[in-house]
Coordinates of N, CA and C in Angstrom, one line a residue:
Chain S
G276 N 0.8 -0.9 0.1 CA -0.2 0.3 0.3 C 0.8 1.4 0.0
A277 N 0.6 2.2 0.3 CA 0.7 3.8 -0.4 C 1.0 3.9 1.2
G278 N 0.4 4.1 2.0 CA 0.9 4.2 3.7 C 1.3 3.3 4.2
V279 N 1.3 4.4 6.0 CA 2.0 3.5 6.4 C 1.6 2.8 7.3
S280 N 1.9 1.0 7.2 CA 1.3 0.3 8.1 C 1.8 -0.7 8.8
Q281 N 1.1 -0.7 9.5 CA 1.2 -1.1 11.6 C 0.7 -2.8 11.8
T282 N 1.0 -2.8 12.3 CA 0.5 -4.5 13.0 C 0.8 -5.0 14.0
P283 N 0.2 -5.1 15.1 CA -1.4 -5.7 14.2 C -2.1 -4.1 14.5
S284 N -3.0 -3.9 14.0 CA -4.2 -2.7 14.7 C -4.8 -3.2 16.5
N285 N -4.6 -3.6 16.8 CA -5.0 -4.2 18.2 C -4.1 -5.5 18.9
K286 N -3.7 -5.0 20.3 CA -3.0 -5.8 20.7 C -3.7 -6.3 22.3
V287 N -4.7 -7.8 23.0 CA -4.3 -7.6 24.1 C -3.2 -7.9 24.9
T288 N -2.6 -8.2 25.6 CA -1.5 -8.7 26.1 C -2.1 -9.2 27.9
E289 N -0.9 -9.3 28.7 CA -1.9 -9.7 30.1 C -0.3 -9.1 30.9
K290 N -0.5 -8.4 32.0 CA 0.5 -7.8 32.1 C 2.4 -8.4 32.4
G291 N 3.4 -8.7 32.3 CA 3.9 -8.5 32.6 C 4.6 -9.7 31.1
K292 N 3.9 -9.7 30.3 CA 4.3 -9.6 28.6 C 5.1 -8.7 28.3
Y293 N 6.0 -10.0 27.1 CA 6.2 -9.1 26.1 C 5.8 -9.3 24.6
V294 N 5.7 -7.7 23.7 CA 5.2 -7.4 22.9 C 6.0 -6.7 21.7
E295 N 5.5 -6.7 20.7 CA 6.6 -6.1 19.7 C 5.3 -5.3 18.6
L296 N 4.8 -4.2 18.5 CA 5.0 -3.8 17.7 C 5.7 -3.6 16.4
R297 N 4.8 -2.7 14.8 CA 6.0 -3.2 13.8 C 4.9 -2.6 13.1
C298 N 5.9 -1.6 12.6 CA 5.7 -0.3 11.0 C 6.4 -0.5 10.0
D299 N 5.5 -0.4 9.3 CA 6.0 -0.5 7.9 C 5.8 0.6 7.4
P300 N 7.0 1.7 7.1 CA 6.7 2.7 6.0 C 7.0 3.2 5.5
I301 N 6.7 4.6 4.4 CA 6.6 4.6 3.2 C 7.5 5.0 2.7
S302 N 7.4 3.9 1.3 CA 8.6 3.0 0.3 C 9.7 4.7 0.2
G303 N 11.1 4.2 0.8 CA 11.6 6.2 0.3 C 12.0 7.1 1.0
H304 N 11.4 7.2 2.5 CA 11.1 7.9 3.5 C 11.5 7.1 4.8
T305 N 12.7 8.0 5.0 CA 13.9 7.6 5.3 C 14.3 7.5 7.0
A306 N 12.8 8.7 7.3 CA 12.5 9.6 8.9 C 11.5 9.0 9.1
L307 N 11.7 7.8 10.6 CA 10.9 6.8 11.0 C 10.4 7.4 12.3
Y308 N 9.3 7.9 13.1 CA 8.5 8.4 14.2 C 7.7 7.3 14.8
W309 N 8.4 6.8 16.5 CA 7.2 6.5 16.6 C 5.7 7.4 18.1
Y310 N 5.3 7.3 18.3 CA 5.2 8.3 19.2 C 3.6 7.1 20.4
R311 N 3.0 8.0 21.5 CA 2.1 7.2 22.3 C 0.9 8.5 22.1
Q312 N -0.2 7.6 22.2 CA -1.5 8.3 22.5 C -1.8 7.5 23.3
S313 N -2.4 8.5 25.0 CA -3.4 7.9 25.2 C -4.8 9.1 25.3
L314 N -6.2 8.1 25.9 CA -7.7 8.8 25.9 C -7.4 9.9 26.0
G315 N -8.0 10.8 25.0 CA -7.7 12.3 25.5 C -6.7 13.3 25.4
Q316 N -5.6 12.4 24.3 CA -4.6 13.7 24.9 C -3.9 13.1 23.4
G317 N -2.7 14.5 23.6 CA -1.8 14.7 22.0 C -1.0 13.6 21.9
P318 N -0.4 13.2 20.7 CA 0.8 12.2 20.1 C 1.6 12.8 21.2
E319 N 2.3 11.5 21.8 CA 3.6 11.7 22.5 C 4.6 11.3 22.5
F320 N 6.1 11.8 21.7 CA 7.0 11.2 21.3 C 7.4 9.9 22.5
L321 N 8.0 9.3 21.0 CA 8.6 8.4 21.9 C 10.3 8.6 21.4
I322 N 10.7 8.0 19.9 CA 11.7 7.7 19.1 C 11.7 8.2 17.8
Y323 N 12.7 8.9 17.4 CA 12.7 8.9 15.8 C 14.3 8.7 15.2
F324 N 13.4 7.9 14.2 CA 14.5 7.4 12.9 C 15.8 8.3 12.4
Q325 N 17.0 8.4 12.3 CA 17.3 8.7 10.2 C 18.1 7.7 9.9
G326 N 17.0 7.1 9.4 CA 18.3 5.7 8.4 C 17.2 4.4 9.3
T327 N 19.0 3.8 9.5 CA 19.0 2.7 10.5 C 18.8 3.0 12.3
G328 N 19.9 4.8 12.9 CA 19.7 5.1 13.7 C 19.5 5.5 14.5
A329 N 18.5 5.7 15.3 CA 17.7 6.4 16.3 C 18.4 7.9 16.5
A330 N 18.0 8.4 16.6 CA 18.3 10.2 16.7 C 18.0 10.8 17.9
D331 N 17.2 10.2 17.7 CA 16.0 10.6 18.5 C 15.7 10.1 20.0
D332 N 16.1 9.1 20.6 CA 15.5 8.7 21.7 C 14.3 9.1 23.2
S333 N 14.7 10.6 23.1 CA 14.8 10.9 24.8 C 13.6 10.8 24.9
G334 N 12.0 10.4 24.6 CA 10.7 10.3 24.6 C 10.9 8.4 25.0
L335 N 11.2 8.3 24.8 CA 11.1 5.9 25.8 C 11.2 6.4 27.4
P336 N 9.8 6.4 28.5 CA 9.7 6.5 28.9 C 10.7 5.7 30.0
N337 N 11.3 4.5 30.0 CA 12.3 4.3 30.6 C 13.0 2.9 30.3
D338 N 13.6 2.1 30.7 CA 14.4 0.9 30.0 C 12.8 -0.5 29.3
R339 N 12.0 -0.6 29.7 CA 11.3 -1.4 28.9 C 10.9 -1.2 27.8
F340 N 11.4 0.2 27.6 CA 11.0 0.5 25.2 C 12.2 0.2 25.4
F341 N 11.9 -0.7 23.5 CA 12.9 0.0 23.0 C 12.4 -1.5 21.2
A342 N 13.6 0.3 20.7 CA 12.8 0.3 18.9 C 14.0 -0.1 18.2
V343 N 13.6 -0.2 16.8 CA 14.9 -0.9 16.3 C 14.1 -0.3 15.3
R344 N 15.8 -0.5 13.7 CA 15.1 -0.3 12.6 C 16.2 -0.8 12.1
P345 N 16.6 -2.1 12.0 CA 18.0 -2.4 11.1 C 18.3 -2.7 9.8
E346 N 17.2 -2.0 8.8 CA 18.4 -2.1 7.6 C 17.5 -0.9 6.8
G347 N 17.2 0.3 7.7 CA 16.9 1.7 7.9 C 14.9 2.1 7.0
S348 N 14.8 0.8 7.2 CA 12.1 1.0 6.7 C 12.2 0.1 7.4
V349 N 11.9 -0.9 7.7 CA 10.9 -1.9 9.0 C 10.7 -1.4 10.1
S350 N 10.6 -0.8 11.1 CA 11.3 -1.0 11.8 C 10.2 -2.0 13.3
T351 N 11.2 -1.6 13.9 CA 9.8 -2.8 15.9 C 9.9 -1.9 16.9
L352 N 8.9 -1.9 18.0 CA 9.1 -1.6 18.6 C 7.7 -2.4 19.8
K353 N 9.1 -2.6 21.0 CA 9.7 -4.0 21.6 C 9.0 -3.1 23.5
I354 N 8.1 -3.4 23.6 CA 7.7 -3.4 25.0 C 7.8 -4.4 26.3
Q355 N 8.7 -4.8 26.8 CA 8.7 -6.3 27.7 C 7.7 -5.2 28.9
R356 N 7.8 -6.5 30.0 CA 7.7 -6.8 30.8 C 6.6 -5.2 30.8
T357 N 5.1 -5.9 30.4 CA 3.9 -4.2 30.3 C 3.4 -4.5 31.5
E358 N 3.6 -3.3 32.2 CA 2.4 -2.7 32.7 C 0.6 -2.4 31.8
R359 N 0.1 -2.5 32.9 CA -1.4 -1.7 32.9 C -1.4 -0.5 32.6
G360 N -0.2 0.2 32.3 CA 0.2 1.5 32.2 C 0.2 2.1 30.7
D361 N 0.9 0.8 30.2 CA 1.5 1.1 28.4 C 0.5 1.1 27.8
S362 N -1.0 0.9 28.4 CA -2.7 0.9 27.0 C -2.2 2.6 26.9
A363 N -2.7 2.4 25.5 CA -2.7 3.2 24.5 C -2.5 3.2 23.0
V364 N -2.3 3.7 22.6 CA -2.6 3.8 20.9 C -1.1 3.9 20.6
Y365 N -0.5 3.3 20.3 CA 0.7 3.6 19.4 C 1.0 3.9 17.7
L366 N 1.6 4.7 17.7 CA 1.6 5.6 16.4 C 2.8 5.6 15.8
C367 N 3.0 5.2 14.9 CA 3.8 5.5 13.5 C 4.1 6.1 12.6
A368 N 5.3 7.1 12.2 CA 4.9 8.3 11.7 C 6.3 7.7 10.6
S369 N 6.6 8.4 8.9 CA 7.3 8.4 8.0 C 7.6 10.0 7.8
S370 N 8.6 10.2 6.5 CA 8.3 11.4 6.2 C 9.7 11.2 5.4
F371 N 9.8 11.9 4.2 CA 11.3 11.6 3.4 C 12.0 12.6 4.3
D372 N 12.6 12.4 5.0 CA 13.1 14.1 5.9 C 14.7 14.1 6.2
R373 N 15.5 15.5 5.9 CA 16.6 14.5 6.5 C 15.7 15.5 8.1
A374 N 17.1 15.1 9.2 CA 17.5 16.4 10.3 C 16.8 17.8 10.6
G375 N 16.1 18.5 10.9 CA 15.6 20.3 11.2 C 14.7 20.5 9.5
S376 N 14.4 19.3 8.6 CA 13.7 19.9 7.6 C 12.4 20.5 8.1
G377 N 11.5 21.0 7.4 CA 10.2 21.3 7.4 C 9.0 20.4 7.1
T378 N 9.4 18.8 6.2 CA 8.7 18.1 5.8 C 8.2 17.3 6.8
E379 N 6.8 17.5 6.0 CA 5.3 16.9 6.9 C 5.8 15.3 7.1
A380 N 5.4 14.7 8.0 CA 5.1 13.4 8.7 C 3.8 12.5 8.5
F381 N 3.3 11.2 7.6 CA 2.2 10.8 7.5 C 2.4 9.3 8.4
F382 N 1.3 9.2 9.3 CA 0.9 8.6 10.6 C -0.3 7.5 9.7
G383 N 0.4 6.1 10.8 CA -0.5 4.5 10.0 C -1.4 5.0 11.1
Q384 N -2.2 4.0 11.3 CA -3.4 3.6 12.1 C -3.3 3.6 13.1
G385 N -2.3 2.5 13.8 CA -1.4 2.9 14.5 C -1.7 1.7 15.8
T386 N -1.4 0.6 16.4 CA -1.9 0.0 17.3 C -2.8 -0.2 18.5
R387 N -3.9 -0.2 18.8 CA -4.2 0.1 20.1 C -3.7 -1.5 20.9
L388 N -2.7 -0.8 22.1 CA -2.4 -1.8 22.9 C -2.9 -1.7 24.3
T389 N -4.5 -3.1 24.8 CA -4.3 -2.9 26.2 C -4.0 -4.1 26.9
V390 N -3.1 -3.6 28.2 CA -2.3 -4.7 28.9 C -3.5 -5.1 29.9
V391 N -4.0 -6.2 30.3 CA -5.1 -5.8 31.2 C -3.7 -7.5 32.8
Chain J
A66 N 13.0 24.3 25.8 CA 11.9 23.1 25.7 C 10.7 23.6 24.9
Q67 N 10.2 22.7 23.7 CA 9.1 22.4 23.1 C 7.9 22.3 23.8
S68 N 6.9 23.3 23.2 CA 5.0 22.7 23.5 C 4.6 23.8 22.4
V69 N 3.6 23.0 22.9 CA 2.4 23.5 22.5 C 1.2 23.3 23.1
A70 N 0.3 24.6 23.0 CA -0.4 24.7 24.1 C -2.0 25.2 22.8
Q71 N -2.8 24.5 23.0 CA -4.3 24.4 22.5 C -5.3 24.9 23.4
P72 N -5.9 25.8 23.4 CA -6.7 26.2 25.1 C -7.6 25.9 25.2
E73 N -8.6 25.0 24.3 CA -9.8 25.3 24.5 C -10.6 23.9 23.6
D74 N -10.8 22.7 25.0 CA -10.9 21.4 25.1 C -11.8 21.0 23.5
Q75 N -12.7 22.1 23.7 CA -14.0 22.1 22.5 C -14.3 23.3 21.5
V76 N -14.8 23.5 20.5 CA -15.2 25.1 20.1 C -16.9 24.2 18.9
N77 N -17.0 24.6 19.6 CA -18.9 24.6 18.7 C -18.7 25.6 17.6
V78 N -19.5 25.2 17.0 CA -20.1 26.1 15.8 C -20.9 25.6 14.3
A79 N -22.3 27.0 14.0 CA -22.5 26.9 13.1 C -22.4 26.0 11.9
E80 N -22.6 25.2 11.2 CA -22.6 24.5 9.8 C -23.1 26.3 8.8
G81 N -21.0 26.8 8.5 CA -21.7 28.4 7.4 C -21.3 29.5 8.3
N82 N -21.1 28.9 9.7 CA -20.4 29.8 9.9 C -18.6 29.7 10.2
P83 N -18.1 30.7 10.1 CA -16.6 30.4 10.4 C -16.1 29.8 11.6
L84 N -15.2 29.4 11.0 CA -14.4 28.3 12.5 C -13.0 29.1 12.6
T85 N -12.4 29.2 13.9 CA -11.0 28.7 14.8 C -11.0 27.8 15.9
V86 N -9.4 27.6 16.0 CA -8.7 25.8 16.5 C -7.8 27.0 17.1
K87 N -7.8 27.5 18.0 CA -6.2 28.6 18.9 C -5.4 27.1 19.4
C88 N -4.3 27.8 19.0 CA -2.6 27.5 18.5 C -2.0 28.2 19.2
T89 N -1.2 28.0 20.5 CA -0.2 28.6 20.4 C 1.2 28.2 20.4
Y90 N 2.8 28.3 20.6 CA 3.5 27.6 20.5 C 5.1 28.0 21.3
S91 N 5.8 27.3 22.2 CA 7.0 27.5 22.5 C 8.1 26.9 21.9
V92 N 9.2 27.3 21.2 CA 10.6 26.3 21.2 C 11.6 28.1 21.6
S93 N 12.7 27.1 21.4 CA 13.9 28.4 21.6 C 14.3 28.8 20.3
G94 N 14.3 27.8 19.5 CA 14.9 28.3 17.5 C 13.9 28.8 17.7
N95 N 13.2 28.3 15.8 CA 12.5 28.9 14.8 C 12.1 27.9 15.1
P96 N 10.3 27.7 14.5 CA 9.9 26.8 14.5 C 8.8 25.9 13.0
Y97 N 8.8 24.8 12.7 CA 8.6 24.7 11.6 C 6.7 24.7 12.7
L98 N 5.4 25.1 11.9 CA 4.3 24.3 12.5 C 3.1 23.2 11.7
F99 N 2.8 22.7 12.6 CA 2.0 21.7 11.6 C 0.2 21.9 12.1
W100 N -0.9 21.2 11.0 CA -1.7 21.6 11.9 C -2.7 19.7 11.1
Y101 N -2.8 18.5 11.8 CA -3.1 17.1 11.5 C -4.5 17.2 12.4
V102 N -5.7 16.9 11.2 CA -6.8 16.2 11.8 C -6.9 14.2 12.3
Q103 N -8.2 13.9 13.1 CA -8.3 12.9 13.1 C -9.1 12.6 13.7
Y104 N -10.1 11.8 12.2 CA -11.0 11.0 12.8 C -11.4 10.1 13.0
P105 N -12.8 9.8 14.1 CA -13.2 8.8 14.4 C -12.2 7.5 14.0
N106 N -11.6 6.5 14.9 CA -11.0 5.2 14.2 C -10.4 5.4 13.6
R107 N -9.3 6.7 12.9 CA -8.1 7.2 11.5 C -7.3 6.9 12.3
G108 N -6.3 7.1 11.3 CA -4.6 8.1 11.7 C -5.3 9.5 11.7
L109 N -3.2 10.0 12.1 CA -3.9 11.4 11.9 C -2.8 11.7 10.8
Q110 N -4.2 12.7 10.0 CA -3.6 13.4 8.9 C -3.4 15.2 8.8
F111 N -2.4 15.0 7.8 CA -1.7 16.2 7.7 C -2.0 17.1 6.9
L112 N -2.9 18.2 7.5 CA -3.9 19.3 6.6 C -2.9 20.3 6.7
L113 N -1.8 21.2 7.0 CA -0.7 22.5 6.9 C -0.1 22.9 7.3
K114 N 1.1 23.5 6.9 CA 1.9 23.8 7.3 C 2.3 24.8 7.5
Y115 N 3.5 25.2 8.6 CA 4.4 26.5 8.3 C 6.2 26.1 8.0
I116 N 6.6 26.8 7.0 CA 7.8 26.8 7.0 C 8.3 27.2 7.4
T117 N 8.1 28.7 6.2 CA 8.8 29.8 5.7 C 8.1 31.4 5.3
G118 N 8.8 32.0 4.8 CA 7.8 33.3 3.9 C 5.8 33.6 4.8
D119 N 5.3 34.0 3.6 CA 4.1 33.8 3.7 C 3.4 33.2 5.6
N120 N 3.1 34.6 5.9 CA 2.5 33.9 7.3 C 1.4 33.6 7.6
L121 N 0.3 33.5 6.1 CA -0.7 32.9 5.9 C -0.6 31.8 4.7
V122 N -1.1 30.8 6.0 CA -0.7 29.6 4.7 C -2.3 28.2 4.6
K123 N -2.2 28.1 3.1 CA -3.6 27.3 3.2 C -3.3 25.6 2.5
G124 N -3.9 24.9 3.3 CA -4.2 23.9 3.1 C -5.1 23.1 2.7
S125 N -5.6 21.6 3.6 CA -7.0 20.8 2.6 C -7.7 21.7 3.2
Y126 N -8.6 20.3 2.6 CA -10.5 21.3 2.8 C -10.2 22.6 3.3
G127 N -9.4 23.2 2.4 CA -10.6 25.0 2.1 C -9.8 25.4 3.0
F128 N -9.2 24.7 4.5 CA -8.8 25.2 5.9 C -7.4 26.6 5.8
E129 N -7.0 26.3 6.3 CA -5.9 28.0 6.4 C -5.0 28.5 7.9
A130 N -4.5 28.8 8.1 CA -3.7 29.2 9.2 C -2.8 30.2 8.8
E131 N -2.8 31.4 10.3 CA -2.3 32.3 10.7 C -0.8 32.0 11.0
F132 N 0.0 32.5 10.9 CA 1.2 32.6 11.9 C 1.8 33.8 12.3
N133 N 1.7 33.7 13.4 CA 2.3 35.6 14.0 C 3.1 35.1 15.2
K134 N 4.2 35.8 15.2 CA 6.1 35.8 15.6 C 5.4 36.3 16.5
S135 N 4.9 37.1 16.8 CA 5.8 38.1 18.3 C 4.1 37.4 19.4
Q136 N 3.4 36.6 19.0 CA 2.0 35.8 19.4 C 2.4 34.5 19.7
T137 N 3.2 34.0 19.3 CA 4.0 33.0 18.8 C 2.7 32.4 18.5
S138 N 1.7 32.2 17.7 CA 0.1 31.7 17.6 C 0.7 31.3 15.9
F139 N -0.4 30.2 15.9 CA -1.0 29.2 14.7 C -2.4 28.5 14.9
H140 N -3.1 29.6 14.7 CA -4.4 29.2 14.7 C -5.1 29.1 13.8
L141 N -5.6 28.0 13.6 CA -7.1 27.5 12.0 C -7.9 27.7 11.7
K142 N -7.9 28.2 10.7 CA -9.3 29.0 10.5 C -10.3 27.9 8.7
K143 N -11.2 28.1 9.1 CA -12.2 28.3 7.9 C -13.1 29.0 7.7
P144 N -13.5 29.4 6.8 CA -14.4 30.7 6.6 C -16.0 30.2 6.8
S145 N -16.1 28.5 6.2 CA -17.8 28.3 6.6 C -17.5 26.9 6.8
A146 N -18.2 26.6 8.1 CA -17.8 25.2 8.5 C -18.1 25.1 7.4
L147 N -18.8 23.1 7.7 CA -19.4 22.0 7.5 C -18.7 20.9 8.0
V148 N -20.8 20.4 8.6 CA -20.5 19.4 9.0 C -19.4 18.6 10.0
S149 N -18.7 18.1 8.1 CA -18.0 17.3 7.9 C -16.6 18.0 8.5
D150 N -16.4 18.7 8.9 CA -15.7 19.0 9.6 C -15.1 18.3 10.7
S151 N -16.0 17.9 11.2 CA -16.3 17.4 13.0 C -15.2 16.1 13.1
A152 N -13.6 17.0 14.2 CA -13.4 15.8 13.8 C -12.3 16.2 15.7
L153 N -11.2 15.6 15.8 CA -10.0 16.1 16.6 C -9.2 16.7 15.7
Y154 N -8.4 17.8 15.8 CA -8.1 18.8 16.1 C -6.3 19.4 16.7
F155 N -5.1 18.6 16.0 CA -4.2 18.8 16.8 C -2.9 19.5 16.0
C156 N -2.6 20.6 16.7 CA -0.8 21.5 16.3 C 0.4 20.7 16.8
A157 N 1.4 21.4 15.9 CA 2.4 20.2 16.7 C 3.3 21.6 16.3
V158 N 4.4 21.4 16.0 CA 5.7 22.1 16.1 C 7.2 21.0 16.2
R159 N 8.2 21.7 15.6 CA 9.0 21.1 15.4 C 10.3 22.0 15.7
D160 N 11.1 22.0 16.0 CA 12.4 23.5 16.4 C 13.3 23.0 14.9
K161 N 13.8 24.3 14.4 CA 13.8 23.9 13.3 C 15.8 23.1 13.5
N162 N 16.2 23.1 15.4 CA 17.5 23.4 15.8 C 17.5 21.9 16.4
Q163 N 16.5 21.2 16.0 CA 16.9 20.1 17.0 C 16.1 19.0 16.8
G164 N 16.3 18.7 15.0 CA 15.9 17.8 14.3 C 15.0 17.1 14.0
G165 N 14.3 15.9 14.2 CA 12.8 16.0 13.3 C 11.6 15.7 14.5
K166 N 11.5 15.8 15.3 CA 11.0 15.3 16.2 C 9.5 17.1 17.3
L167 N 8.6 16.0 16.6 CA 7.6 16.6 16.6 C 6.7 17.1 18.0
I168 N 6.7 17.6 18.1 CA 5.5 18.3 20.0 C 4.1 18.2 19.8
F169 N 3.2 17.7 20.2 CA 1.7 17.5 19.5 C 1.5 18.9 21.0
G170 N 0.6 19.3 20.8 CA -0.6 20.3 21.6 C -1.5 18.5 22.0
Q171 N -2.9 19.0 23.1 CA -3.2 18.0 23.7 C -5.0 17.7 22.8
G172 N -5.4 18.8 21.6 CA -6.4 18.3 20.6 C -7.3 18.7 21.3
T173 N -8.0 19.7 19.2 CA -9.3 20.2 20.1 C -10.3 19.5 19.5
E174 N -11.7 19.4 20.4 CA -12.3 19.0 19.1 C -13.8 20.1 19.0
L175 N -13.4 19.3 17.4 CA -14.6 20.5 16.2 C -16.0 19.7 16.1
S176 N -16.6 20.8 16.5 CA -18.0 19.9 15.9 C -18.7 21.1 15.9
V177 N -19.2 20.6 14.4 CA -20.1 21.9 13.2 C -21.5 21.2 13.4
K178 N -22.1 21.4 14.2 CA -23.8 21.2 13.7 C -24.8 22.4 13.0
P179 N -25.9 21.3 12.0 CA -26.3 21.9 10.8 C -27.0 22.8 11.0

């Protein structure tokens, strides 16, 4: 497809379990972003990749959260030892971007994570 | 630190009337400014952006926004609202000198009644 694809669209997991969320960016987009959106809130920045490297991971809340983008395309957000407070919609976005440019980001539909 | 404020949680307008959704921002350097719209159960969609140049920018679906540097504002406007404009609107800012991170406001729910 032409847009940013996120899988799964919904994920229910038990407290303490490990989850992986996948993002397929728009082909050719060099920048990839992960955000988290809680109910009634704006998207909260987690991490930004430029190519394969994490250019800014200052938004990751703690060391249970980790993200990779090994080939500069698909990215996986990994959450260890999930907690109920991790429940949110996780959004991925991509852009044809170099750091500091004004290119807009295109968002996927999100993965709704529910930790029970 | 970068921040965005959307002072109104909800804006109600009648169809055909003009609408304004307010946004103010704070960055240490020069800003890039964006508006996104979110319909129920759908992802964020880009509406418009200010990069440089003319302070009045025009975007999708008849929306426009005015960059005001002295007031650090970037209010979203439309001359004549449609019921189909009802959605959640987010303002976002990126500091030109601090990479690609976008900082979003809390969002404003726009409700347009017939």
